Coordinates of C-alpha atoms and ligand atoms in Angstrom, one line a residue:
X1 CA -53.4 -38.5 29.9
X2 CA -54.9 -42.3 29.8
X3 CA -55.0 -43.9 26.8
X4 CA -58.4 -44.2 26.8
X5 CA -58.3 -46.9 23.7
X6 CA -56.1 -49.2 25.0
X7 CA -57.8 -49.2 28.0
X8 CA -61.0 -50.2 26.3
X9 CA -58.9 -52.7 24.6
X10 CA -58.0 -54.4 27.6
X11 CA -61.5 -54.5 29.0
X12 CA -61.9 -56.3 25.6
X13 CA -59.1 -59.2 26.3
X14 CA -60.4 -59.3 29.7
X15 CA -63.9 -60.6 28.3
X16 CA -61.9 -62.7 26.0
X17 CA -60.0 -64.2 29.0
X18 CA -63.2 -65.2 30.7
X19 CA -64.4 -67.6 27.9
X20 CA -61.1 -69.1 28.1
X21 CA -60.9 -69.6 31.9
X22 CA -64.9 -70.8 31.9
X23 CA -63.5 -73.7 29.3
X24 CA -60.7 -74.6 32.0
X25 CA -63.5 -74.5 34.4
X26 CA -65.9 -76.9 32.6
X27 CA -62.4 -79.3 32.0
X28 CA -61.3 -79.3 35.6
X29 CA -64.9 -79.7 37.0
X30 CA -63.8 -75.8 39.3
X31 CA -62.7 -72.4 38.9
X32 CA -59.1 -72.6 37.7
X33 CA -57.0 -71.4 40.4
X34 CA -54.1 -68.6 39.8
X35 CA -51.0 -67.4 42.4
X36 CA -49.3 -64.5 42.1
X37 CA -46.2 -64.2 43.8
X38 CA -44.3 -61.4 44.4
X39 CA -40.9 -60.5 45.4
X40 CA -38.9 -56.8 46.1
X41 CA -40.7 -53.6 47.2
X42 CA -43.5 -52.1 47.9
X43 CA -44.0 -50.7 43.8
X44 CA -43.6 -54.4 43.0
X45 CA -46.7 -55.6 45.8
X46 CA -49.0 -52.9 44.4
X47 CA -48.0 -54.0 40.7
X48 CA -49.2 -57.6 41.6
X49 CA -52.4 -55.9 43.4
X50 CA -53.1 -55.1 39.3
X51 CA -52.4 -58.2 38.1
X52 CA -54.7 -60.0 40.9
X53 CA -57.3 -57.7 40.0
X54 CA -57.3 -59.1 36.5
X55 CA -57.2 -62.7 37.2
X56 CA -59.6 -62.3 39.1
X57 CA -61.9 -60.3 37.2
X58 CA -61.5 -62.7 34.3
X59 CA -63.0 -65.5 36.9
X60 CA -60.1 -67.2 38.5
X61 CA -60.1 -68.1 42.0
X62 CA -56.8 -66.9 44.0
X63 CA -54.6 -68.1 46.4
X64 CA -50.8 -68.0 47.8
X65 CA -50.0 -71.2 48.2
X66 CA -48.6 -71.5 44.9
X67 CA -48.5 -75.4 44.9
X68 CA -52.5 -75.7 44.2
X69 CA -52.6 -73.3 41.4
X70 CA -53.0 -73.9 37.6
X71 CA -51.5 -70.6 36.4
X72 CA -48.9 -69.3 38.8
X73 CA -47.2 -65.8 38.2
X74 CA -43.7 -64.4 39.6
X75 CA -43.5 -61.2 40.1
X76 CA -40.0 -60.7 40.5
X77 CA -37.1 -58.1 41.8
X78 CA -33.6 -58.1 40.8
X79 CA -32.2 -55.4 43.1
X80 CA -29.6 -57.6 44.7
X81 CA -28.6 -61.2 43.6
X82 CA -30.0 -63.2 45.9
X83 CA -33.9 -62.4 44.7
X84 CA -32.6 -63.6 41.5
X85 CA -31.4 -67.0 43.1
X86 CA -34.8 -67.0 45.3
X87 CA -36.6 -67.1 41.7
X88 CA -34.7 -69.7 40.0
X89 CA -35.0 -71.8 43.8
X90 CA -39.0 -71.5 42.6
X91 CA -39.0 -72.6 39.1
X92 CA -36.8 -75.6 40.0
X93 CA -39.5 -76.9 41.6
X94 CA -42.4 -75.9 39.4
X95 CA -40.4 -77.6 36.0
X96 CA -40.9 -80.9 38.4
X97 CA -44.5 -79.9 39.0
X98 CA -45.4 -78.9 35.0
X99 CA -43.7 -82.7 34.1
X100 CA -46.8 -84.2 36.2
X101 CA -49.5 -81.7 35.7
X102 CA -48.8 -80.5 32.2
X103 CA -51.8 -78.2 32.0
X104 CA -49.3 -76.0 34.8
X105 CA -49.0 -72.4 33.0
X106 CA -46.4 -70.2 34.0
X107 CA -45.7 -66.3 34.0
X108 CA -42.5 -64.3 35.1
X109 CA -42.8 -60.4 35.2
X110 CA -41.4 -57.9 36.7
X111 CA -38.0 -56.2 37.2
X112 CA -35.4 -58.9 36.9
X113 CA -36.9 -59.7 33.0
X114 CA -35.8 -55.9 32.4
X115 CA -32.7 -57.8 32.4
X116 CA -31.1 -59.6 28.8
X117 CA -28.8 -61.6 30.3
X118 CA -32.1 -63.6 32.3
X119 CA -34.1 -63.3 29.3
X120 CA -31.5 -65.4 27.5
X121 CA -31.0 -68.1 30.5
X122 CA -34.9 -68.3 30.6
X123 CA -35.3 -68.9 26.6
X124 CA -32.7 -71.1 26.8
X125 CA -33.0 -73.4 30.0
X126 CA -36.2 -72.8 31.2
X127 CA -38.2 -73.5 28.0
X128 CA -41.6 -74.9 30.6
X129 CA -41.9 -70.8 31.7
X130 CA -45.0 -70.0 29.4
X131 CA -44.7 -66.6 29.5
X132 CA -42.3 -63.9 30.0
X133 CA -43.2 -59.8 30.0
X134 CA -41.4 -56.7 31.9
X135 CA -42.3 -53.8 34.0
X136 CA -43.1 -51.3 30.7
X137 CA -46.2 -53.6 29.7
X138 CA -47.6 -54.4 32.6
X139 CA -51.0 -53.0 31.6
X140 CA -51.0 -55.8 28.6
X141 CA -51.3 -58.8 31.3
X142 CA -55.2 -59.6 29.8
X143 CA -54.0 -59.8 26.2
X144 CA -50.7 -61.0 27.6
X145 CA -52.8 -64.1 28.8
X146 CA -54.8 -64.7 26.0
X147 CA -52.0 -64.9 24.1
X148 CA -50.4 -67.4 26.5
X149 CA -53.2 -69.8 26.5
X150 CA -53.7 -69.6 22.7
X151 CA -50.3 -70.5 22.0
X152 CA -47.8 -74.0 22.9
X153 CA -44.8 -71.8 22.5
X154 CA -42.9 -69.7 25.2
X155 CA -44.1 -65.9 24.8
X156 CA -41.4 -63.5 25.4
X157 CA -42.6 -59.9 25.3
X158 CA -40.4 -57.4 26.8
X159 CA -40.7 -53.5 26.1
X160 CA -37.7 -51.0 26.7
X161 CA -39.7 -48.5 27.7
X162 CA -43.4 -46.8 27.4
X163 CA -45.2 -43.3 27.0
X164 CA -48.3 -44.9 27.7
X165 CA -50.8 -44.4 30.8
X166 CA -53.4 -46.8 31.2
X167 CA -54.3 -47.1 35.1
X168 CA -57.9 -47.9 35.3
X169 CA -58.1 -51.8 34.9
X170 CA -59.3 -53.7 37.4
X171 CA -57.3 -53.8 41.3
X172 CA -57.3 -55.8 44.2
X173 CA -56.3 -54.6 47.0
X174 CA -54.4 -56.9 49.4
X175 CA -55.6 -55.2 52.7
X176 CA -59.2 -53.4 52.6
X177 CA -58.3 -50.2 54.9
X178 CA -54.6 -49.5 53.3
X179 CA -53.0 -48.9 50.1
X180 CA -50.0 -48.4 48.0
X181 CA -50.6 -45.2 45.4
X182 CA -48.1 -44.8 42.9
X183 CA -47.3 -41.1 42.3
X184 CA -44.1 -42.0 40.2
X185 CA -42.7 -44.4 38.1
X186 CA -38.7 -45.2 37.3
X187 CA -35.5 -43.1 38.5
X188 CA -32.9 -40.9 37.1
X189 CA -30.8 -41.1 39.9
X190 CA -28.0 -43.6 38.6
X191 CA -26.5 -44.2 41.8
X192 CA -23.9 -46.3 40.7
X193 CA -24.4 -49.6 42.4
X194 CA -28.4 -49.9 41.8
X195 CA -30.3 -51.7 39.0
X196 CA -33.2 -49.8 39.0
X197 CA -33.6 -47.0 37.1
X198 CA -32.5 -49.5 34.2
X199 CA -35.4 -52.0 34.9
X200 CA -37.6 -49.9 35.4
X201 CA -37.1 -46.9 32.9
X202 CA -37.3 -42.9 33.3
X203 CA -38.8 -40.9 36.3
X204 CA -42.3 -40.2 35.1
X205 CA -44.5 -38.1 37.7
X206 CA -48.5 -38.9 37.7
X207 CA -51.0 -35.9 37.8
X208 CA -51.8 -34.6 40.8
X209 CA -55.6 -34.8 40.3
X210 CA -54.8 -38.1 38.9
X211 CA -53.5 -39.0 42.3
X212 CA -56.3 -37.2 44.5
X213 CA -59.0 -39.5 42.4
X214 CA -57.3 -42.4 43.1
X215 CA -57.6 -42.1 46.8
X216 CA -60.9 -40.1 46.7
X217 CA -62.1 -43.5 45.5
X218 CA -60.2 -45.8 47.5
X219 CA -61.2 -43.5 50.5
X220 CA -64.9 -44.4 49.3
X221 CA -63.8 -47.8 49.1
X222 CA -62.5 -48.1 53.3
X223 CA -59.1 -47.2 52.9
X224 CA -58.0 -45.0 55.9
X225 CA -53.9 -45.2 55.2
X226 CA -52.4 -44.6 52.1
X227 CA -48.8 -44.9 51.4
X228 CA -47.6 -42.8 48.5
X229 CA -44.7 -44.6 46.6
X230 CA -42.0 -43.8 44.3
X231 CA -38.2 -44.3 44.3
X232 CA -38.0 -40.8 44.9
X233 CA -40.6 -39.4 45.9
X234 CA -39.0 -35.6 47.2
X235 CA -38.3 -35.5 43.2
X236 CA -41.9 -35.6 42.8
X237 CA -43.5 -32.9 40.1
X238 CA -40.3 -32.9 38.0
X239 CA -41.5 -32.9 34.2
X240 CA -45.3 -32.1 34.8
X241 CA -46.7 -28.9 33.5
X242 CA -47.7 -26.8 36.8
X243 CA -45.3 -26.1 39.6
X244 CA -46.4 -28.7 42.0
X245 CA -43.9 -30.3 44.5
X246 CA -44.4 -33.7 46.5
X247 CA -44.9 -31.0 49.6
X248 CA -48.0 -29.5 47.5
X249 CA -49.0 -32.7 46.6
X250 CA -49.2 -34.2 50.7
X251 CA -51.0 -31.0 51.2
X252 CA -53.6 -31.7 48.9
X253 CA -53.5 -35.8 50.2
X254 CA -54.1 -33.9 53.5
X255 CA -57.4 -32.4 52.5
X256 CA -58.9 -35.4 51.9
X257 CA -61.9 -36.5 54.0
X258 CA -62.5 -39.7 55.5
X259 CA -58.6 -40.6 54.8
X260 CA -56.6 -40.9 58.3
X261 CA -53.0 -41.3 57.5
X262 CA -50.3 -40.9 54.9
X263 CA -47.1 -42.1 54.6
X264 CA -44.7 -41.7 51.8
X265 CA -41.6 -43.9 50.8
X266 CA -38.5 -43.6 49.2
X267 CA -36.9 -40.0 50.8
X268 CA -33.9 -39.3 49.0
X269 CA -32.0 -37.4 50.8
X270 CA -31.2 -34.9 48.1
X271 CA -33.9 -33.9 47.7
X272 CA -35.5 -33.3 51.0
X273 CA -37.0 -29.6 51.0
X274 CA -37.9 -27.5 53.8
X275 CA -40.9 -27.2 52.5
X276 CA -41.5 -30.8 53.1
X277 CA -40.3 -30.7 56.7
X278 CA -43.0 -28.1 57.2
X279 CA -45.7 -29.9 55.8
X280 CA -45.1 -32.9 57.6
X281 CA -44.5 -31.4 61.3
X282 CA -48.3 -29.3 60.4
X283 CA -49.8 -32.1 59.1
X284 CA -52.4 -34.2 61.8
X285 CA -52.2 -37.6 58.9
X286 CA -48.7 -37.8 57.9
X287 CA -47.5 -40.5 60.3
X288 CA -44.3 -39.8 62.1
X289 CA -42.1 -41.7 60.4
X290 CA -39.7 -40.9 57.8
X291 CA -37.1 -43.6 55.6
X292 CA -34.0 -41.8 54.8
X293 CA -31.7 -44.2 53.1
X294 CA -28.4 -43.2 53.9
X295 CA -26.5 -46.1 52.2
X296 CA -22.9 -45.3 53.5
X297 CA -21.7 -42.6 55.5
X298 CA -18.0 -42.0 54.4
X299 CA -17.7 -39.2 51.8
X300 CA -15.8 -40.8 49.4
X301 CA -18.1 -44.0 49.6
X302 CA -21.4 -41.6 48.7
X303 CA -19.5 -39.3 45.8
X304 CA -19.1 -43.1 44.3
X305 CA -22.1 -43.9 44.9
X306 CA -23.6 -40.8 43.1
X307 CA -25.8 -40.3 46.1
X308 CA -25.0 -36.4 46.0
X309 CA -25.1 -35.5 49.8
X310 CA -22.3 -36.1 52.3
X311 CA -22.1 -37.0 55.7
X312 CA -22.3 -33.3 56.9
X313 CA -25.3 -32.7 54.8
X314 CA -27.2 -35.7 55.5
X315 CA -26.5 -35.2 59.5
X316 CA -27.6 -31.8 59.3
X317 CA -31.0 -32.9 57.9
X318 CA -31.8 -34.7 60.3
X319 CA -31.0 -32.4 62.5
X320 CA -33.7 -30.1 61.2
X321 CA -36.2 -33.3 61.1
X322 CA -35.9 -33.5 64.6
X323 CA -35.9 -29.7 65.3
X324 CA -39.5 -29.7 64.1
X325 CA -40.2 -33.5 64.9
X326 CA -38.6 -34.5 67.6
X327 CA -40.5 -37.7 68.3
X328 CA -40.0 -39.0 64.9
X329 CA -39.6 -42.3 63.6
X330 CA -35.9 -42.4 61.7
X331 CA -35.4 -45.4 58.9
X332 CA -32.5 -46.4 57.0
X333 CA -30.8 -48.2 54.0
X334 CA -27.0 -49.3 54.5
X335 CA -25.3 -51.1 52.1
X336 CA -22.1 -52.8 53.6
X337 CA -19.0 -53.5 51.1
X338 CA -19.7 -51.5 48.4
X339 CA -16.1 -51.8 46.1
X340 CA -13.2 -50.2 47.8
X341 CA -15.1 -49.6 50.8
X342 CA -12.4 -50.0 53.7
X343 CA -12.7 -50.1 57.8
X344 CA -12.4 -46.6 57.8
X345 CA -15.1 -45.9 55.9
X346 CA -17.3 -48.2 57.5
X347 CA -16.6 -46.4 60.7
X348 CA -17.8 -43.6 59.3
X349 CA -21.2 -45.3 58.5
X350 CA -21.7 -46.5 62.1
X351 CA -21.1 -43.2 63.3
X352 CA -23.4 -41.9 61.4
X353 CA -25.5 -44.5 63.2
X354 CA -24.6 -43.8 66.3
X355 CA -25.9 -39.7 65.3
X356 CA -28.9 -40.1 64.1
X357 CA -29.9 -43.3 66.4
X358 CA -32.4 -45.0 63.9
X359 CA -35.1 -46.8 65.3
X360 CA -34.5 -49.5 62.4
X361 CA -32.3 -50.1 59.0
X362 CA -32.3 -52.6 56.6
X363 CA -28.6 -53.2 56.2
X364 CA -27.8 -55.1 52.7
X365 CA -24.3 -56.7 51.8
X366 CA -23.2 -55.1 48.4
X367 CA -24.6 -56.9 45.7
X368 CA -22.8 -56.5 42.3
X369 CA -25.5 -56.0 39.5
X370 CA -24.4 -56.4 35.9
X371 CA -24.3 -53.0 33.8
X372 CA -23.8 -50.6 36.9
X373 CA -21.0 -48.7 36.8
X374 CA -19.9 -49.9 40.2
X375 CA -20.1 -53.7 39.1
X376 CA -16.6 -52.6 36.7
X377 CA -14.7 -51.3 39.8
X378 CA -12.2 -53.8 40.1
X379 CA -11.7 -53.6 43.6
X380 CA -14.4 -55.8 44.9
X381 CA -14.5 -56.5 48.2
X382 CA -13.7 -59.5 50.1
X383 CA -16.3 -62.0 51.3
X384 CA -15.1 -62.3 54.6
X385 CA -13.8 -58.4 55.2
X386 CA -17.7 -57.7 54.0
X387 CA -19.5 -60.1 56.5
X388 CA -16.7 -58.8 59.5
X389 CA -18.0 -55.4 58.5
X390 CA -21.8 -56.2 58.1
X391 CA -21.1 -57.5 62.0
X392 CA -19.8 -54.2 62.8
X393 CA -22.8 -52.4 61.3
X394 CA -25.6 -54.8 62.4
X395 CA -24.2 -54.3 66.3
X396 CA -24.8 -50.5 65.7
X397 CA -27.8 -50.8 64.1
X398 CA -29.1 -52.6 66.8
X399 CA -27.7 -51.0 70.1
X400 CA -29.6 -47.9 68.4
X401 CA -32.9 -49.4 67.9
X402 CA -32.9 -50.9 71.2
X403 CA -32.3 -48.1 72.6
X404 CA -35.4 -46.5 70.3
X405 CA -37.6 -49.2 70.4
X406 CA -38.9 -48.8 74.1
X407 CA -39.1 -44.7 74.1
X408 CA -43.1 -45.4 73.8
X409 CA -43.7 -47.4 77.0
X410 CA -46.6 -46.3 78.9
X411 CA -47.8 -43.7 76.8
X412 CA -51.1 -44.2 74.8
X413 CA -50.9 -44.1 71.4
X414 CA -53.2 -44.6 68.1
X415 CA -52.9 -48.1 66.3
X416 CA -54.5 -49.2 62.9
X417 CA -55.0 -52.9 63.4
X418 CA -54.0 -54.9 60.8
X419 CA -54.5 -58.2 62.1
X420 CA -55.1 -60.8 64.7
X421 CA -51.8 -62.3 65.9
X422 CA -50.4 -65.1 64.5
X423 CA -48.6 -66.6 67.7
X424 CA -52.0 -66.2 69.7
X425 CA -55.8 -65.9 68.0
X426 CA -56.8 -63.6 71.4
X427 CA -54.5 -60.9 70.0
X428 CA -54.4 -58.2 67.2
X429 CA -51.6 -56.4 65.9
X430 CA -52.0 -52.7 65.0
X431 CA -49.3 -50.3 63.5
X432 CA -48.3 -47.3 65.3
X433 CA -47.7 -43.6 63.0
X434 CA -44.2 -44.3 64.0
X435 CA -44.4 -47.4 62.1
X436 CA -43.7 -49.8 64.9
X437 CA -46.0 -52.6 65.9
X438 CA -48.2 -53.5 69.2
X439 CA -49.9 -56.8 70.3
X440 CA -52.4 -56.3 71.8
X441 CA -55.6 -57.8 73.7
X442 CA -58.7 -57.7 70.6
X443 CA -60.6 -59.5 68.1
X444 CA -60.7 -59.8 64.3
X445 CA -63.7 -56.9 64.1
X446 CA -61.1 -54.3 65.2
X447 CA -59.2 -55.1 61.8
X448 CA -59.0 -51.7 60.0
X449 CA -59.6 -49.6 62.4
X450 CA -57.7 -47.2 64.3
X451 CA -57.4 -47.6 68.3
X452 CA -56.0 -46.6 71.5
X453 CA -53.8 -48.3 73.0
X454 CA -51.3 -47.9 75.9
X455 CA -48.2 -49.2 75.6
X456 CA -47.3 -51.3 78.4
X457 CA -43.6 -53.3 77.4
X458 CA -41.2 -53.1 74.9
X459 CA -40.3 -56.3 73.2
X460 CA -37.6 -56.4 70.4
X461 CA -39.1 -54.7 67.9
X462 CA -42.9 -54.6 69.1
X463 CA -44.9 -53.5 72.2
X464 CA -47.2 -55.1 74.5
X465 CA -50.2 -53.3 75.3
X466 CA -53.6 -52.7 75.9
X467 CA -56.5 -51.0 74.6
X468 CA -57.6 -47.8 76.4
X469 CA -61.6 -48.1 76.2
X470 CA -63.0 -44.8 78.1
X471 CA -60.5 -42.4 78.3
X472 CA -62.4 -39.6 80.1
Ligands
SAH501 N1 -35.0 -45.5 45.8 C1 -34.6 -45.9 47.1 C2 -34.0 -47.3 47.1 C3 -34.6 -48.4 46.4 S1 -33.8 -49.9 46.4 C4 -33.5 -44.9 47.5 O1 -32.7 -44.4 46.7 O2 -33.3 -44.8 48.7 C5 -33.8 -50.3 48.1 C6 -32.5 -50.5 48.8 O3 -31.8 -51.6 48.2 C7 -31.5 -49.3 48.6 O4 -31.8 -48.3 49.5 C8 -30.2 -49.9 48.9 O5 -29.8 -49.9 50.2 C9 -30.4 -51.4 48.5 N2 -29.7 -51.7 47.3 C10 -29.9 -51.2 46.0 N3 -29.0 -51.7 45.2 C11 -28.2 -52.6 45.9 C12 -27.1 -53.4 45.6 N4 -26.5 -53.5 44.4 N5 -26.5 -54.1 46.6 C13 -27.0 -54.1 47.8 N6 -28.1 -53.3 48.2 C14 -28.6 -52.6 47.2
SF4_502 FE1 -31.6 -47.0 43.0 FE2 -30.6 -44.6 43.7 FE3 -32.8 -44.7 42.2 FE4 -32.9 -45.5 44.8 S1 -32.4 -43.4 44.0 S2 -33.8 -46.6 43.1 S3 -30.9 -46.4 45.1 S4 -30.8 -45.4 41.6
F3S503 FE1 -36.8 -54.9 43.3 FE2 -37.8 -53.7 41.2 FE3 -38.5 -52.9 43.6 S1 -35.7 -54.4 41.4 S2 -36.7 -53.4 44.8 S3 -38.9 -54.9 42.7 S4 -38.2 -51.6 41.8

């Protein structure tokens, strides 16, 4: 249940925060201007959709060009190592900035302040941040604020964890026809090389009516594709009173009028039921595109990794995926040179590869995170065995999609547009169910809607097409 009083405290430091930025916009002679930047996922985009929707509720204008603004935010990831260095890269050049424009505030949230060992580094050598608060009080960011412009000194507020719900501040929305929806928060899973689930706390499953409003109202508000997120989101129902199941819950998503398409994101494969196999091959709004992070394929790599499905099991589900799909979309994770990880085993991921003949993955090199059981292994890899291997596994990855990306041309099929294009303003670019994308001949009015459009070439990892007007 919300906590309805803390909610209607933070309306409270919301009014507060207005008087203070309609001072700062007497004293610069403008609104003051705020820029929220965001690294990691897609939980991380929609948390910085809440805190845009507070600035900007509290009267500060926005952009994303970070070097005009007067309060600029990071909202940051720590998932593998270089998003930490990407961060610090930032700040170097804002302490340069806040030494010439000393009015400069600045705010880090976010997973990577989950972390002690950056809160220390920040109180010590970054003393210009302003203020520093984690994933757990998010919901605080108006009093957060207040705080940070009543005070000279560095605020550091970081929570270990919360029982609180408060999700009905203020949100906007990057994109007006599509959305993130959070239907859980945090993992259990432990796999032994992520960060995660210790940045950002226990699985916590929302209400499903809780859910269903949420997109009722975005529905009503010209969204037409939600994307339900979660790390897991097959775990989905675990703790709540009731028996529902992430399956129940897309079959209630389904029933909603006026919404066109669903997609859903993280699939552990562990947890993949039947059921939801079902639901998806019945359903006419589910798009056809599923990301199964497989990580590694040799056994002895995932039993390390805690994944808790093997080669066997994982091959076999697809399998059944494209039994009762056979024209979906397949995604992946890999992580190359996780510790011990050997050429053997890495053949064993590329066959895997080859199987299943992904029509994309996101390989990562293995990035040791502090506190994860796999970051006390002692048999690290190798710099330069990883990146021979990450070769090996990028070749596969990409004779595979190549081979995928092209299985559309000259059939018609439905895009959303999302945009015009940026190499060429005659152009829009619309996203297929399968998740890949097609230029094609439009204007900006076409943005949010969902077209036809036959697909005429296959480049790389987009098409060519054009719009089918009267198809009688
Ligand atoms: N919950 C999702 C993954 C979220 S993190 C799942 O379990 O599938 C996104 C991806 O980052 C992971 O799938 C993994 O491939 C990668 N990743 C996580 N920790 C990593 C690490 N320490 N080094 C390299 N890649 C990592
Ligand atoms: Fe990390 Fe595993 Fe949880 Fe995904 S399921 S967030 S990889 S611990
Ligand atoms: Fe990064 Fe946090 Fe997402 S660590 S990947 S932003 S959950």
């Amino acid at each position: 249940m919300e906590n309805k009083e803390e909610l209607q405290l933070q309306f409270e430091y919301i009014e507060r925060l207005k008087k203070i930025t309609e001072n700062l916009a007497s004293k610069y002679g403008r609104k003051p201007i705020c820029a929220i930047v965001t690294f990691g996922c897609q939980m991380n985009a929609r948390d910085s959709e809440k805190l845009n929707g507070i600035v900007s509720e509290a009267g500060f204008d926005l952009t994303e060009d970070e070097s005009g603004a007067d309060l600029v935010i990071y909202n940051t990831c720590t998932v593998r190592d270089n998003a930490n260095q990407k961060l610090y890269g930032h700040l170097g050049t804002l302490k340069a900035r806040k030494k010439k424009i000393p009015t400069l505030r600045i705010a880090l949230c976010g997973c990577m302040m989950q972390e002690q060992s950056v809160i220390e580094n920040i109180s010590k050598n970054y003393k210009f941040v302003d203020l520093v608060f984690g994933t757990h009080n998010i919901y605080k960011f108006a009093e957060l604020l207040v705080r940070m412009y009543e005070s000279d000194s560095q605020i550091i507020d970081i929570w270990d964890k919360t029982d609180d719900i408060v999700e009905s501040l203020p949100v906007l929305r990057k994109y007006p026809y599509k959305s993130g929806v959070n239907i859980m928060f945090g993992c259990d899973n432990f796999c032994s090389y992520c960060i995660v689930p210790y940045v950002r706390g226990r699985e916590r499953s929302r209400e499903p009516l809780e859910i269903i409003r949420e997109i009722e109202k975005l529905v009503a508000d010209g969204v037409i594709e939600v994307m339900l997120l979660g790390q897991n989101v097959n775990s989905y129902g675990k703790g709540l009173s009731g028996d529902i199941t992430f399956a129940g819950l897309l079959r209630e998503v389904e029933k909603i009028e006026g919404l066109k398409r669903i997609r859903f994101m993280t699939s552990h494969p562990k947890d993949l039921s039947d059921e939801l196999i079902e639901v998806m091959a019945s359903s006419e709004k589910i798009c056809r595109h599923i990301h199964l992070p497989l990580q590694a394929g040799s056994d002895r790599i995932l039993k390390d990794m805690n994944r808790r499905y093997t080669k066997e099991s994982y091959l076999k589900l697809v399998d059944k995926i494209k039994v009762a799909m056979p024209d979906i979309a397949i995604t992946t994770d890999i992580i190359v040179g996780y510790p011990g990880e050997t050429v053997a085993d890495v053949d064993e991921t590329i066959d895997v590869i080859r199987k299943v003949c992904y029509d994309n993955a996101f390989t990562f090199i293995y990035s040791k995170r502090t506190g994860t059981p796999a970051a006390a292994r002692e048999d690290q890899a190798d710099e330069n065995f990883v990146k021979e291997q990450f070769d090996r596994v990028l070749s596969a990855v990409r004779e595979c999609s190549a081979i995928k990306n092209g299985a559309l041309t000259g059939s018609v099929q439905e895009a959303l547009v999302e945009s015009v294009s940026e190499q060429d303003p005659t152009m829009v670019t619309g996203r297929l169910s399968y998740n890949s994308m097609v230029h094609f001949k439009g204007s900006a009015d076409l943005i949010g809607s969902i077209v036809p459009v036959r697909l005429i070439q296959a480049k790389g990892f987009y098409y060519i097409g054009e719009e089918v007007k009267d198809e009688h």
